[in-house]
Short mmCIF file of C-alpha atoms in Angstrom, two decimals:
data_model
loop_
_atom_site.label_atom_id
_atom_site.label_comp_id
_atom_site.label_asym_id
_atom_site.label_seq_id
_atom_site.Cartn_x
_atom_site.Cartn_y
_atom_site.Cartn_z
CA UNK A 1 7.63 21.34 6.41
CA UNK A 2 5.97 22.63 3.02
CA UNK A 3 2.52 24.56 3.91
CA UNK A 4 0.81 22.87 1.65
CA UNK A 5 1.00 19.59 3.50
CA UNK A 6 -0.40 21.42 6.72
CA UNK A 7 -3.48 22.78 5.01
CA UNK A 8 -4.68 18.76 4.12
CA UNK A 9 -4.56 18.32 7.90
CA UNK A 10 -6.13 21.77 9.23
CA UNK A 11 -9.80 20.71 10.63
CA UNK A 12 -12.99 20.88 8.79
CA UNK A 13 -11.87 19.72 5.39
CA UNK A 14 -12.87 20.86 1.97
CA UNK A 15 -16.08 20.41 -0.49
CA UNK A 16 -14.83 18.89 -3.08
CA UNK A 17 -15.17 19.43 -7.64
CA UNK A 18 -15.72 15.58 -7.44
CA UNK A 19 -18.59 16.19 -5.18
CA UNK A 20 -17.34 14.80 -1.81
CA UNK A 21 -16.28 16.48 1.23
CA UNK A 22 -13.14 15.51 2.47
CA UNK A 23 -11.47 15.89 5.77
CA UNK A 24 -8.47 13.92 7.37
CA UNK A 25 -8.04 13.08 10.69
CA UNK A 26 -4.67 13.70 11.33
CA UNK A 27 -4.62 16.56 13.42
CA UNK A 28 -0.90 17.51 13.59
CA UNK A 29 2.53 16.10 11.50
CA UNK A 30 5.99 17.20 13.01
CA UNK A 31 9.05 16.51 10.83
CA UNK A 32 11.62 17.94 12.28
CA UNK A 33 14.94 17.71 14.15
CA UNK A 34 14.72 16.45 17.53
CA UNK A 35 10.88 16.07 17.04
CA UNK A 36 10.77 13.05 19.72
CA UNK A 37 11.84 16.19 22.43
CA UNK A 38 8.02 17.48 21.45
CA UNK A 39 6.32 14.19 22.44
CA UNK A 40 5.50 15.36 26.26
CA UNK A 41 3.59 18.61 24.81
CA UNK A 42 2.03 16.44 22.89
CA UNK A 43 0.68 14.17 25.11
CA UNK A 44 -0.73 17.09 27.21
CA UNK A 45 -2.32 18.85 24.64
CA UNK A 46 -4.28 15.55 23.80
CA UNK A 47 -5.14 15.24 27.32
CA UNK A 48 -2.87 12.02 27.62
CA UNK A 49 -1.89 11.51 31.21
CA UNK A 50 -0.74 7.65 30.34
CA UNK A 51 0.51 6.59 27.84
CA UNK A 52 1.18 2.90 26.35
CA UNK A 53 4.36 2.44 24.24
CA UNK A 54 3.66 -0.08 21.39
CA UNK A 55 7.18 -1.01 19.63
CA UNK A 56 9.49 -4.23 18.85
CA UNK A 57 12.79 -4.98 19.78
CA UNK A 58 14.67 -2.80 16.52
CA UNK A 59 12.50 -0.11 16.88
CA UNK A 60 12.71 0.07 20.72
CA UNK A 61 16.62 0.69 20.45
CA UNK A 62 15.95 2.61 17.44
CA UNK A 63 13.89 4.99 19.03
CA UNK A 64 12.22 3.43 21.60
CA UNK A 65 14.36 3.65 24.36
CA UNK A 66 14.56 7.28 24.10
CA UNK A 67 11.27 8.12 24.20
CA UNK A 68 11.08 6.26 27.63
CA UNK A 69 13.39 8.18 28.63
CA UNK A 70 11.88 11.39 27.34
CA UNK A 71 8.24 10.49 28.75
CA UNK A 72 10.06 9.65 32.29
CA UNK A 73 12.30 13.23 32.31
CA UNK A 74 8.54 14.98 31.61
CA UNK A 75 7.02 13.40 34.57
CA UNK A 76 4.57 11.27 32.23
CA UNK A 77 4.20 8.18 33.44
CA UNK A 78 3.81 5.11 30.73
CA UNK A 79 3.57 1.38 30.41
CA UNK A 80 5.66 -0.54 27.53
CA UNK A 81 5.38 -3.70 25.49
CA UNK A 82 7.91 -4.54 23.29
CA UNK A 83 7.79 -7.33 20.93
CA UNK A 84 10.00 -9.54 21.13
CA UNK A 85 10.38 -10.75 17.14
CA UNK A 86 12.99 -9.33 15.38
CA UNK A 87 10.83 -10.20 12.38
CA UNK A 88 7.33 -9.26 12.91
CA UNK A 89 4.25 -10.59 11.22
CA UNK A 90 1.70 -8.14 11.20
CA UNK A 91 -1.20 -10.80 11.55
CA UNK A 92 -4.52 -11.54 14.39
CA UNK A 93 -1.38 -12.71 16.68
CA UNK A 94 0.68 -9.99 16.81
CA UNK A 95 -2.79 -8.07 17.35
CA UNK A 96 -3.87 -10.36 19.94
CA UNK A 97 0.06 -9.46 21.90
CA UNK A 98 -0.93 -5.85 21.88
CA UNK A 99 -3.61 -6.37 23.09
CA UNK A 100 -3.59 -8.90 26.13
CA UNK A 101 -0.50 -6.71 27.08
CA UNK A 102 -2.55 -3.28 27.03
CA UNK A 103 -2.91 -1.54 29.98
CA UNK A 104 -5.91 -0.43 30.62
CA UNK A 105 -4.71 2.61 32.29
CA UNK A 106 -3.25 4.33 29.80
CA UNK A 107 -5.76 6.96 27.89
CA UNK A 108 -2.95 7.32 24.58
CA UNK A 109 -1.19 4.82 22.29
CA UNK A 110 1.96 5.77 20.84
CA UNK A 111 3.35 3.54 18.15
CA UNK A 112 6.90 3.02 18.35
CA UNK A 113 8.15 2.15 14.52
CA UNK A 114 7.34 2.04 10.85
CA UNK A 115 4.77 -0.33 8.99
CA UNK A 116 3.73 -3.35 10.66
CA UNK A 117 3.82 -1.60 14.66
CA UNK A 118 1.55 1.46 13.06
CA UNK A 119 -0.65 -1.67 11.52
CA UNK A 120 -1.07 -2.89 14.98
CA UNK A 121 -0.85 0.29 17.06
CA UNK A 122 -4.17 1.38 14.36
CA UNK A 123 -6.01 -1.39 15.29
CA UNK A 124 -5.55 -1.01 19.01
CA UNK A 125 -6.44 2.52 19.22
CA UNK A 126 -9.68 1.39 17.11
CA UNK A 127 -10.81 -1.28 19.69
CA UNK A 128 -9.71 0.19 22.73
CA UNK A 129 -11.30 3.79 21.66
CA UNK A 130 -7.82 5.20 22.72
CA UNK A 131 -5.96 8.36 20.77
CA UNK A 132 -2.90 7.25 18.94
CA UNK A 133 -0.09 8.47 18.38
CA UNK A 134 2.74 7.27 15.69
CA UNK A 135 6.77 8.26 16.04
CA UNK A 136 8.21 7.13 12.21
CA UNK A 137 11.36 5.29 12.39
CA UNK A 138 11.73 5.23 8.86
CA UNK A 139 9.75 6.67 6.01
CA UNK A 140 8.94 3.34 4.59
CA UNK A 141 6.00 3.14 3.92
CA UNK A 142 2.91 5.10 3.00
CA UNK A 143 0.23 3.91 6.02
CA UNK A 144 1.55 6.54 8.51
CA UNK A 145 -1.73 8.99 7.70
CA UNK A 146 -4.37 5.79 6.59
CA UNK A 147 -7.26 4.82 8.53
CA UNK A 148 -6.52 1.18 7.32
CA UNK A 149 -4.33 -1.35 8.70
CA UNK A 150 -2.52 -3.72 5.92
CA UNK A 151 -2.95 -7.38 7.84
CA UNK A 152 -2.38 -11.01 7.09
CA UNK A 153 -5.53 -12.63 8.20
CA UNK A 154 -6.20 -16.38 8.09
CA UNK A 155 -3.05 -16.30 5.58
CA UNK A 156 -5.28 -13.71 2.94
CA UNK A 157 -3.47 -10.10 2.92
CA UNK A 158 -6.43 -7.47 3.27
CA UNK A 159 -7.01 -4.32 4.39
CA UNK A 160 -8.50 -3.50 8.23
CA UNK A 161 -10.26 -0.55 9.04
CA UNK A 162 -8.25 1.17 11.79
CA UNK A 163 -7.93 4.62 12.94
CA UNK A 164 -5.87 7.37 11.87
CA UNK A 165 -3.15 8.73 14.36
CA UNK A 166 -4.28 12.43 15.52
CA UNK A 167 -0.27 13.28 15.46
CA UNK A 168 2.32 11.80 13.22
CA UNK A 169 5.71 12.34 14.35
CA UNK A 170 9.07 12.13 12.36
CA UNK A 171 12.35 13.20 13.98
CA UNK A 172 14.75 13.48 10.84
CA UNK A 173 17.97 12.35 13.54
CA UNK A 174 16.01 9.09 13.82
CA UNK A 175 14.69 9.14 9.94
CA UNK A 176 18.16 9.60 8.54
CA UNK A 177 19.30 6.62 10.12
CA UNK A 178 17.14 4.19 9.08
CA UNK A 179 18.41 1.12 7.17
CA UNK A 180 19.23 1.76 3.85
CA UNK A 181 16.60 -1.02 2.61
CA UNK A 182 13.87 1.04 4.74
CA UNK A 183 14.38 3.94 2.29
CA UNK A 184 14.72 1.97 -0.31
CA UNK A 185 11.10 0.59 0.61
CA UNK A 186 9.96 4.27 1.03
CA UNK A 187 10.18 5.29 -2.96
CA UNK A 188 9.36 1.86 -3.66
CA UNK A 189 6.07 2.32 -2.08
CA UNK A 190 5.13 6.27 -3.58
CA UNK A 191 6.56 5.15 -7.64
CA UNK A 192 3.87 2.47 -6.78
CA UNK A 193 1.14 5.63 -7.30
CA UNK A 194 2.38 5.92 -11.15
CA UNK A 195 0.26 2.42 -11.37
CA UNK A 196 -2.70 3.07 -8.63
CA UNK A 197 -3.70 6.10 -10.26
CA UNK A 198 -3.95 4.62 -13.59
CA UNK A 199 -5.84 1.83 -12.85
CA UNK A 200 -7.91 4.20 -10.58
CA UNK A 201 -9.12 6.22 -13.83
CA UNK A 202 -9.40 2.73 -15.82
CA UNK A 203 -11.89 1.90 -13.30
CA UNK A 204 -13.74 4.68 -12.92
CA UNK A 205 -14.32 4.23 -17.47
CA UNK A 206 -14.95 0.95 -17.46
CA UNK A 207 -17.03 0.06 -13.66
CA UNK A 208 -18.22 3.65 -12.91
CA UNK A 209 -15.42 3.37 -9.66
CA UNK A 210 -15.92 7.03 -7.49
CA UNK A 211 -12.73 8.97 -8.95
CA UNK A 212 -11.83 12.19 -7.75
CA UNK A 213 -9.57 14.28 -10.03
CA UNK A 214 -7.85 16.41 -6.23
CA UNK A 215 -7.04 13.37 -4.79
CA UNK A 216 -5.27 12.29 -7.92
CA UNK A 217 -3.47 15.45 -8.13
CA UNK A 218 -2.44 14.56 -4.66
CA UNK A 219 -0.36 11.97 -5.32
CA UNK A 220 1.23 12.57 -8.42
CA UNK A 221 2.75 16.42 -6.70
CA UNK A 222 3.41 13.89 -3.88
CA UNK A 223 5.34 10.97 -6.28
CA UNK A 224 7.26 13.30 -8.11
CA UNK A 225 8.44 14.97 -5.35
CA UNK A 226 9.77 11.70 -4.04
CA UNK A 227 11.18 10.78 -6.99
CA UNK A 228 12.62 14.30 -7.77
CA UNK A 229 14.45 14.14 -4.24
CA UNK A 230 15.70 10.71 -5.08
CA UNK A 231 19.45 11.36 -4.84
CA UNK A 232 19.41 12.87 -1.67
CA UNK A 233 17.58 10.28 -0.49
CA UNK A 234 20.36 8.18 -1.21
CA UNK A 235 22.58 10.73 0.26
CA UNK A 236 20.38 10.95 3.87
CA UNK A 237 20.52 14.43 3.13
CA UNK A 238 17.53 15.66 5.23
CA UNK A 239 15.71 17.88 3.45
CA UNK A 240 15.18 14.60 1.51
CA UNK A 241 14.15 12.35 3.78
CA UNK A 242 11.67 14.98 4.92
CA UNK A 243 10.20 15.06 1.74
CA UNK A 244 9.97 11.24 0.87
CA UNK A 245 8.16 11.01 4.74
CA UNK A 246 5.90 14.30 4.18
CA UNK A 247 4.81 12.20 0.45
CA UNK A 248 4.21 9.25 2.31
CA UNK A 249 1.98 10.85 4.71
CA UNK A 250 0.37 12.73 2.02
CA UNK A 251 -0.75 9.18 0.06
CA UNK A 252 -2.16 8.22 3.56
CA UNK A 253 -4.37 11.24 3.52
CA UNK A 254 -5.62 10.67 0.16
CA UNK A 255 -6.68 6.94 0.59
CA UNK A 256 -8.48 8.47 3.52
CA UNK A 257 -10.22 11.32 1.97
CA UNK A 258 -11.36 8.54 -0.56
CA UNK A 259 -12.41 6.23 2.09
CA UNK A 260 -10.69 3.24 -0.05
CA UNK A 261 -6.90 2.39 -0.71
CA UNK A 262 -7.56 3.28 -4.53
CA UNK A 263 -5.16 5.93 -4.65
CA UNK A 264 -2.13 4.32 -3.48
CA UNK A 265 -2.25 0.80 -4.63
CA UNK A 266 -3.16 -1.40 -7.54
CA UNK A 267 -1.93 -4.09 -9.57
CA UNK A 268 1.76 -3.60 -8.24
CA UNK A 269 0.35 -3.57 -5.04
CA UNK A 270 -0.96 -7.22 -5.49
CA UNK A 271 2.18 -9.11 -6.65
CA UNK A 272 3.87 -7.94 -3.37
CA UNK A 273 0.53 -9.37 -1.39
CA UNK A 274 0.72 -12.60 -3.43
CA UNK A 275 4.26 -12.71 -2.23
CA UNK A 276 3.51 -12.10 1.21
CA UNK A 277 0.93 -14.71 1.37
CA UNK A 278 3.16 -17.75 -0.32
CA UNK A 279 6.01 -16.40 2.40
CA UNK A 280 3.25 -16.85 5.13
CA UNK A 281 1.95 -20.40 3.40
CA UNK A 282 5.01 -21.65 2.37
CA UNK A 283 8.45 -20.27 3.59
CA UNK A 284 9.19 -18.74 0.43
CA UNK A 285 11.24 -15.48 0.57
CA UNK A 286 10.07 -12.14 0.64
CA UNK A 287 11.36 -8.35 1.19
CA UNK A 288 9.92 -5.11 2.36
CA UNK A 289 6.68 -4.25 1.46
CA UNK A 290 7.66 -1.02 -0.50
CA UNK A 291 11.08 -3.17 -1.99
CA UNK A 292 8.78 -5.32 -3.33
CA UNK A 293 6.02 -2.90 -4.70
CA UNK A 294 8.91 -1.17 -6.47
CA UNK A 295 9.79 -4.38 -8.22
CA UNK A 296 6.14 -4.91 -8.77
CA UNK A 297 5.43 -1.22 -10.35
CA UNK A 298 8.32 -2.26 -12.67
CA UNK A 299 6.36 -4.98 -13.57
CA UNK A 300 3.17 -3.83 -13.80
CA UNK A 301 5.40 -1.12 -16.22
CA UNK A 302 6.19 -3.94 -18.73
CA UNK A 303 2.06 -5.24 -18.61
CA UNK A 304 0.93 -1.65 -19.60
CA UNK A 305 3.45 -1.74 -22.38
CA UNK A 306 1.70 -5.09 -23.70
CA UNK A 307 -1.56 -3.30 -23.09
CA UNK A 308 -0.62 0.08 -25.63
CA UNK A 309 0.14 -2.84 -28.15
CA UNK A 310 -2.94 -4.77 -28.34
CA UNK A 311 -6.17 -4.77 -30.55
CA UNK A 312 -9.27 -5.46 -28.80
CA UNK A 313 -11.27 -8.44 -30.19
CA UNK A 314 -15.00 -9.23 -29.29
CA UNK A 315 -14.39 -12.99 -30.03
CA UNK A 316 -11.64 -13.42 -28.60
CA UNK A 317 -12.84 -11.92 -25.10
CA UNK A 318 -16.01 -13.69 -25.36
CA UNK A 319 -14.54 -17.13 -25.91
CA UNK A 320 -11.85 -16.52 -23.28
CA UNK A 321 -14.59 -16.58 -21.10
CA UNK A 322 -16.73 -18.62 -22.11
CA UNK A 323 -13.76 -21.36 -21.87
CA UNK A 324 -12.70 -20.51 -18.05
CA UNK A 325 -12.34 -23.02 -16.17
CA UNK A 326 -13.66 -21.93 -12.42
CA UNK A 327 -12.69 -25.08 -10.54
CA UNK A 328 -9.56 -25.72 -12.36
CA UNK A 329 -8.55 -21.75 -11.31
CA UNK A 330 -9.86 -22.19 -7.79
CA UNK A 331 -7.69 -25.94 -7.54
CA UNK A 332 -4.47 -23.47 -8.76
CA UNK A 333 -5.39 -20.79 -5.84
CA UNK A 334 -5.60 -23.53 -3.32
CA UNK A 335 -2.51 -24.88 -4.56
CA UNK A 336 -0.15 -22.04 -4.80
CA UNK A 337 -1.31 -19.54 -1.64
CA UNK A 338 -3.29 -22.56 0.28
CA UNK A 339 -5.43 -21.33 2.75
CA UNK A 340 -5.39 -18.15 2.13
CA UNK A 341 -7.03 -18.88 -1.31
CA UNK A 342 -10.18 -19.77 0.56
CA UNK A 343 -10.97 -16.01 0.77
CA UNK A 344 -10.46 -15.40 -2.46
CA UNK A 345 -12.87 -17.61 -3.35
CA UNK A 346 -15.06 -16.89 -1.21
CA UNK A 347 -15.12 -13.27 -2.30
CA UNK A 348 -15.60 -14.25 -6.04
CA UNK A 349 -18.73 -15.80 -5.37
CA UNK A 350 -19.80 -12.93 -4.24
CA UNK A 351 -17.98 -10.67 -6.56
CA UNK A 352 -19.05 -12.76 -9.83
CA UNK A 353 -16.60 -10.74 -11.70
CA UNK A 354 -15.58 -14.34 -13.82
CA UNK A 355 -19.79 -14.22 -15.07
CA UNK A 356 -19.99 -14.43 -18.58
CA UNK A 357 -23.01 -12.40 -18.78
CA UNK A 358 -21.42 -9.39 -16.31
CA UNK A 359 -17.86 -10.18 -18.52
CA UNK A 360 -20.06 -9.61 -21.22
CA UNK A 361 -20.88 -6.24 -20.64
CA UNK A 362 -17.15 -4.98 -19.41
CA UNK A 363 -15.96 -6.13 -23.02
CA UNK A 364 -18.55 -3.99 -24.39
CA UNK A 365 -17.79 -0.76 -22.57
CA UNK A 366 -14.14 -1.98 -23.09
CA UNK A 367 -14.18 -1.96 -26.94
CA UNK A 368 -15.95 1.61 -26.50
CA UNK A 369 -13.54 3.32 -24.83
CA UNK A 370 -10.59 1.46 -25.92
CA UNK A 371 -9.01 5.12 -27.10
CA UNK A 372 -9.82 6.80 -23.65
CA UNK A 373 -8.09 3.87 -22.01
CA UNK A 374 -5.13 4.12 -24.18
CA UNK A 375 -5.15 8.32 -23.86
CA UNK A 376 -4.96 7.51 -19.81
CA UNK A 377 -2.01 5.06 -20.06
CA UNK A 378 -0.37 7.57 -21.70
CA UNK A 379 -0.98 10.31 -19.40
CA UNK A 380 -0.17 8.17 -16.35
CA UNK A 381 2.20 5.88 -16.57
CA UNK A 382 6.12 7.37 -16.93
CA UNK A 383 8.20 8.04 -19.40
CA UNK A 384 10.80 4.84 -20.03
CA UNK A 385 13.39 4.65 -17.84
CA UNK A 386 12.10 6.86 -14.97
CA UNK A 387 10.90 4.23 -12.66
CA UNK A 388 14.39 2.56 -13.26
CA UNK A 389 16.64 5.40 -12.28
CA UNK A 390 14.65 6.47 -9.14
CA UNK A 391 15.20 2.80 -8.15
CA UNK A 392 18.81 2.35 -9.25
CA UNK A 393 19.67 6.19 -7.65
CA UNK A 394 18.75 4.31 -4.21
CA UNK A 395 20.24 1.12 -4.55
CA UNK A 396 17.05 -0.71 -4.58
CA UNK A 397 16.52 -4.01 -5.64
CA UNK A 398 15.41 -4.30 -9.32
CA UNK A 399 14.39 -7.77 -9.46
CA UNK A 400 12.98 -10.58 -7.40
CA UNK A 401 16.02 -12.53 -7.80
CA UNK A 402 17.67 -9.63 -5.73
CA UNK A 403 15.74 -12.05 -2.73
CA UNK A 404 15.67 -15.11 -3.59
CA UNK A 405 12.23 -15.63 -6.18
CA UNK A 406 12.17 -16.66 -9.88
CA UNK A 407 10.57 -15.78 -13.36
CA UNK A 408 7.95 -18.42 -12.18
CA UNK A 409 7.03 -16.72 -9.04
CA UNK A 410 6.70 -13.48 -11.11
CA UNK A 411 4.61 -15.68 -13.48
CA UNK A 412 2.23 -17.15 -10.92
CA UNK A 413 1.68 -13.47 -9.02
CA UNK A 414 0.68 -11.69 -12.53
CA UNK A 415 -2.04 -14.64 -12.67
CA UNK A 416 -3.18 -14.48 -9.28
CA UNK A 417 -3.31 -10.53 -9.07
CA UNK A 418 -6.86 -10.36 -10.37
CA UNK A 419 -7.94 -12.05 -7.60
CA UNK A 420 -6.72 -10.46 -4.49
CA UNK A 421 -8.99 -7.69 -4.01
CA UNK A 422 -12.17 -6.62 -5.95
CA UNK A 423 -10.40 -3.87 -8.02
CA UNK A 424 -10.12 -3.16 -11.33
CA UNK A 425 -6.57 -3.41 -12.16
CA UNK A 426 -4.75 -4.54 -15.28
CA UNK A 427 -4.73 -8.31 -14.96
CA UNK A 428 -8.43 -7.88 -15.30
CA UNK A 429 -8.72 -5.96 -17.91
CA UNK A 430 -6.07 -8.32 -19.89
CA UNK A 431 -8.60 -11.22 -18.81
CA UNK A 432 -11.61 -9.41 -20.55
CA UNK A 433 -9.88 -9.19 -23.77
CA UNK A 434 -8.99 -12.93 -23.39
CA UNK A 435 -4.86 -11.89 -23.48
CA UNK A 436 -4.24 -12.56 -19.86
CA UNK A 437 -2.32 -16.16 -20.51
CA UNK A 438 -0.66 -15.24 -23.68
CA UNK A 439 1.08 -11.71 -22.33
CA UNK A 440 1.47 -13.73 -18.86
CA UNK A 441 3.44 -16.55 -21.06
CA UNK A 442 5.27 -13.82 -23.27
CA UNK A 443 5.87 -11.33 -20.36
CA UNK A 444 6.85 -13.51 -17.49
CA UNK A 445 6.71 -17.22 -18.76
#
């Protein structure tokens, strides 16, 4: 494991150029072979003397299983709850499983699995005040080092505050072996950061958004590294797979030294959470998380290319707006995410980002900074074909044909991006200018 990883985790953090003082409260990350041997000395220098196995039934033969066995050869006793899905929804049900099936005993949580059992194992270590503990089955995903918990909640996908796990743990013999759509969904998930950090500096020009140059830094070093290492990934060479799970744990650390998810996700982010919440509504298909934020930075790729070509236009922005129709775009949100559109609208009433006298004022600072906005496109986002080979190195899907969506579920996400969270991303800026249904129509229509 590179040092450099191991001084973001040492205790007492670091004052920061941007002003903040960050600290991260993962306490220890092993990566190594045979790491699940090291769990028992783990548990004892945490002061566990219980501990409660969260996992599902992949992840329990996976992994699972052994660390039973492992805890029981220490002399450590444990309780275990499997779940029993072999598809599982990480939503308040699966929460309220984990947690009628807690035992109260146990003073340490150790997650069993990748995304959605670290989701859940976060937010039952946050409500039962328990330390937690996370063994990676695949490096997937980048929530391992977060203090968030990605949820489906009354059908809306939004972040949870959580806790962090005080000791990540990735044995490379399990890591290696994990489905080949897994680490697929692992550089899906880090090329995402080519997008997050753009939009991240975008916001911080045009809404004043906190942006801290280190953190930034952060994740690019951590991206290209990924992306670098993508043919071994491919390969399960190990010193590979180590690196793709050491970046993901690295973007966890920086969306909690920023206290936000800002540096990890954006626009691409939010066609994979429309997806998620029509596959939730309506039985339409969906893929990994990080399969489908690949597809969606490759996307968001093509929207940033329409960006670099436009010419801002005051009167075309202002009478964009001034023609929205907000019950007409609320009827579409009820009609193609149903319930979970509620919260979305709901949150723009108290958002008001659609005001024409707040919409206003964006244009203005828009048309002001247009050739900052450009020079930060340019910096950020990669050259052509980069994004594309990573992907195609790995096997991974390049389209959302690949599982089963069309061009018109492409063209309804780009729409309803804007709306999922109150960032600043690109489908908002295209609405300021008054392009957003003419590059929707020429990009994806």
């Amino acid at each position: 494991m590179s040092m450099d990883i191991l001084k973001l985790i040492n205790d007492g953090g670091f004052a920061c150029e941007c002003g903040s003082y960050h600290a991260a409260s993962l306490k220890e990350l092993v990566i190594e072979s045979g790491a699940l041997k090291r769990i028992p000395e783990l548990v004892r220098k945490y002061n566990g003397s219980r501990v409660f196995i969260l996992t599902d039934c992949n992840e329990y033969a996976a992994a699972g299983e052994q660390v039973c066995a492992i805890l029981t050869e220490a002399g450590i006793p444990h309780a275990l709850y499997v779940f029993p899905q072999s598809h599982l929804e990480p939503d308040e049900f699966a929460v309220g499983a984990a947690v009628m099936h807690f035992d109260p005993s146990c003073d340490l949580i150790l997650g069993v699995g990748s995304g959605v059992i670290n989701d859940i194992g976060k937010i039952l270590a946050n409500i039962t005040g328990k330390t937690y503990f996370i063994a990676g089955t695949a490096p997937s995903m980048d929530g391992y080092a977060s203090a968030t918990s990605s949820m489906a909640r009354d059908g809306l996908k939004i972040s949870l505050n959580s806790t962090c796990p005080s000791v990540i743990i990735g044995d490379l013999d399990v890591l290696c072996q994990a489905p080949a759509n897994l680490l697929q969904s692992g550089l899906g998930d880090m090329i995402a950061k080519y997008i997050s950090i753009c939009e991240w500096r975008i916001a911080h020009e045009l809404v004043g958004e906190a942006f801290c140059p280190c953190i930034a830094q952060m994740v690019r070093e951590a991206v290209s590294k990924c992306v670098n290492n993508a043919q071994g990934l491919a390969n399960r060479e190990p010193e590979a797979v180590a690196s793709v799970m050491e970046g993901l744990v690295v973007t966890g650390i920086a969306m909690s030294y920023a206290g936000m998810s800002r540096p990890a996700s954006g626009m691409e982010h939010y066609f994979s959470h429309v997806w998620d919440m029509r596959g939730l509504e309506f039985g339409t298909p969906i893929d990994t998380h990080g399969i489908q934020c690949g597809i969606g930075t490759l996307l968001s790729l093509k929207v940033y290319e329409k960006i670099r070509s436009l010419e801002p236009n005051r009167e075309k922005g202002l009478a964009y707006a001034a023609a929205f129709d907000m019950d007409a775009w609320n009827d579409y949100l009820r009609q193609n995410l149903g319930k979970g559109a509620e919260a979305m609208i709901l949150g723009e009433k108290k958002e008001g980002k659609y005001d024409v006298a707040k919409h206003a004022a964006r244009l203005e600072k828009i048309l002001s900074v247009w050739d900052k906005l450009m020079a930060i496109i340019d910096e950020e986002i990669p050259a052509p074909g980069t994004v594309e080979k990573a992907l195609q190195i790995v096997g991974a899907p390049m389209d959302v044909t690949a599982f089963g969506l069309t061009r018109e579920d492409v063209y309804k996400a780009f729409l309803m991006t804007k709306d999922i969270r109150d960032k600043y991303i690109g489908s908002r800026l295209l609405w300021d200018l008054g392009e957003l249904d003419q590059a929707a129509a020429e990009l994806f229509g």
